[in-house]
Amino acid sequence: MAADLLETQVIVVGAGPVGLMLAGELRLGGADVIVLERREAPTTESRASTLHARTMEILDSRGLLESFGTPPNEPRGHFGGIPLDLTLPSPYPGQWKVPQTRTEELLQEWASGLGADIRRGHELRGLGVTEEYVEAEAVGPEGTVRVRGLHVVGCDGEQSAVRRLTGAEFPGTDAGRELLRADVAGIAVPDRRFERLTRGLAIAARRDGVTRVMVHAFGDAAGPRVEKAGFATVAAAWERVTGEDIRGGTPLWVDSFGDANRQLTRYRHGRVLFAGDAAHQQMPIGGQALNLGLQDAFNLGWKLALEVAGTAPEGLLDTYHAERHAVGRRVLSNIRAQALLLLGGEEVNPVRALLGELLALEDVREHLAGMVSGLDIRYAVGAGDHPLLGARLPHLDLTTDQGRTTTTALLRTGRGVRLDLSGARPGGVLEGSDCVLVRPDGHVVWAGSGEAGPSGALRRWFGTAQTDLLSVKEISCH
């Protein structure tokens, strides 16, 4: 019997945080979306637990932060295990501790509430691409299902089935070293923040009666694992490095990750796109991996929604690759540097000492903090040298009578009025501009004063949809 054929506009493969974020953004833009996820239920593993300042701003712009409550905030992070003050101008400076299970739960509620069709227990087995459409074949609880859409987006992680089925080029380096980790109940070991001992690196943090331990023995190579690391492996490495025996504890979760570093050559292959770990593989140092993926989805969602509606200006969808590939490349580079500092032996100590001295310089601290937090991202959005072009405006509230939207906004400030943009550009105050034109992802694409208008930027970024999308909003200035 022939498999059922479902019709949609966008097929998202993967219902992790990145796929769910993208599904919600697509629905906000009016696109129909079906999400295929091979897992039958959301993850119960803690995995990523850090949300950085830019991600918090994004979640706030979609009205999602209230559901998170008041998660623990830590102003200090690290760069390669060296303490780093992450405080920068933002409503949400530092890093926020939210278990991935909670992030995924809330994003699913949000996307589902907006009308995304999320189908769990559906494993992608085949993918066909023509000039007019894409067709996915998945095996679900009731048999084979075929889904046809205009585009498919792989948000299905490091072992992406979409990437495998399309043969997308994924150059880079395999893992040479790994960090073992486990959440363990019933042990009493000292808290350790990137403690470098003679034989290796040890990290321990206790919260709510559970201790997360992470360990790397200097000189240990990752090598290809036939099966997932078990608690016995973690306990043996912990004892070898610290001299402490944690075998009597109860492991709640065990994992390991290596320093593999790969990035797709292209994030877009015609009707096939990639986001999150399907587009880039990196060691999750400093919580950057999850945040990078969520920001991919935030950049892509509104553009793809315009594309499937047939109202996108020519080349709009290609700006997703142009903007996010460059950001991903920079993040992967800083993660490689951090992996060397974190997992290297005595040979990296002189470099660590020098970097520790440099971090005492405020410009160096701000540079690294901006990179890690995502607050320094600035896109090349058009001609001109205005200091705000491409920068983000973190304080936007695009609430309309119909609720929060992904519309662009023309923000009128009044001629000569001082507009406090310190959150977008450290210390920045704009004088003499009538208004700024802001994309749905909060980045400025035009700023001007006098008779100069935003019509050119509207045509470039919104094409035939410019009239419907434009939301003119007066703002109160500081």
Coordinates of N, CA, C and O in Angstrom, one line a residue, residues 4 28 44 98 144 161 166 199 258 266 290 295 317 382 385 402 426 428 437 444 452:
D4 N 1.1 7.4 2.9 CA 0.4 8.6 2.9 C 1.3 9.8 2.4 O 2.5 9.8 2.7
L28 N 5.3 32.1 13.0 CA 5.0 33.5 13.1 C 5.0 34.2 11.8 O 4.3 35.2 11.6
T44 N 15.3 13.6 28.0 CA 15.4 13.7 29.4 C 16.8 14.0 29.9 O 17.0 14.0 31.1
V98 N 19.8 27.2 32.4 CA 18.5 26.6 32.1 C 18.8 25.2 31.5 O 19.4 25.1 30.5
T144 N 5.1 4.0 6.9 CA 5.8 5.0 6.2 C 4.9 6.2 5.8 O 3.8 6.0 5.5
A161 N 20.8 13.2 9.4 CA 20.3 12.3 8.3 C 20.2 13.1 7.0 O 20.4 12.6 5.9
T166 N 21.8 13.9 1.5 CA 22.1 14.8 0.4 C 23.6 14.9 0.1 O 23.9 15.5 -1.0
R199 N 47.7 15.4 36.4 CA 47.4 14.4 35.4 C 46.2 14.8 34.5 O 45.9 14.0 33.6
G258 N 34.0 15.1 22.1 CA 35.3 15.3 21.6 C 35.5 16.7 21.0 O 34.5 17.5 21.0
R266 N 28.4 24.9 2.6 CA 27.2 25.8 2.3 C 26.1 25.4 3.3 O 25.8 24.2 3.5
L290 N 24.7 25.3 21.6 CA 23.2 25.5 21.6 C 22.8 26.9 21.2 O 21.9 27.1 20.4
Q295 N 20.4 30.8 17.4 CA 20.5 32.0 16.6 C 20.5 31.8 15.1 O 20.1 32.6 14.3
L317 N 17.1 34.6 0.7 CA 17.4 33.4 1.4 C 18.9 33.1 1.4 O 19.4 32.5 2.3
G382 N 24.2 46.3 4.1 CA 24.0 47.2 2.9 C 25.1 48.3 2.9 O 26.0 48.3 3.8
D385 N 28.1 53.7 6.1 CA 29.0 53.5 7.2 C 28.4 53.9 8.5 O 29.1 54.3 9.5
Q402 N -2.3 42.6 17.7 CA -2.5 41.2 17.4 C -1.5 40.3 18.2 O -1.4 39.1 18.0
P426 N 28.2 49.3 22.6 CA 28.7 49.8 24.0 C 28.9 51.3 24.0 O 29.7 51.8 23.2
G428 N 27.0 53.6 23.0 CA 26.5 54.3 21.8 C 25.3 55.0 22.0 O 24.3 54.5 22.5
L437 N 15.4 51.4 10.7 CA 14.6 50.3 10.2 C 15.2 49.0 10.7 O 16.4 48.7 10.5
V444 N 19.5 46.2 12.6 CA 19.2 47.4 11.9 C 19.7 47.3 10.5 O 20.8 47.0 10.2
A452 N 16.1 61.5 3.7 CA 16.5 60.2 3.3 C 15.5 59.2 3.9 O 15.3 59.2 5.1

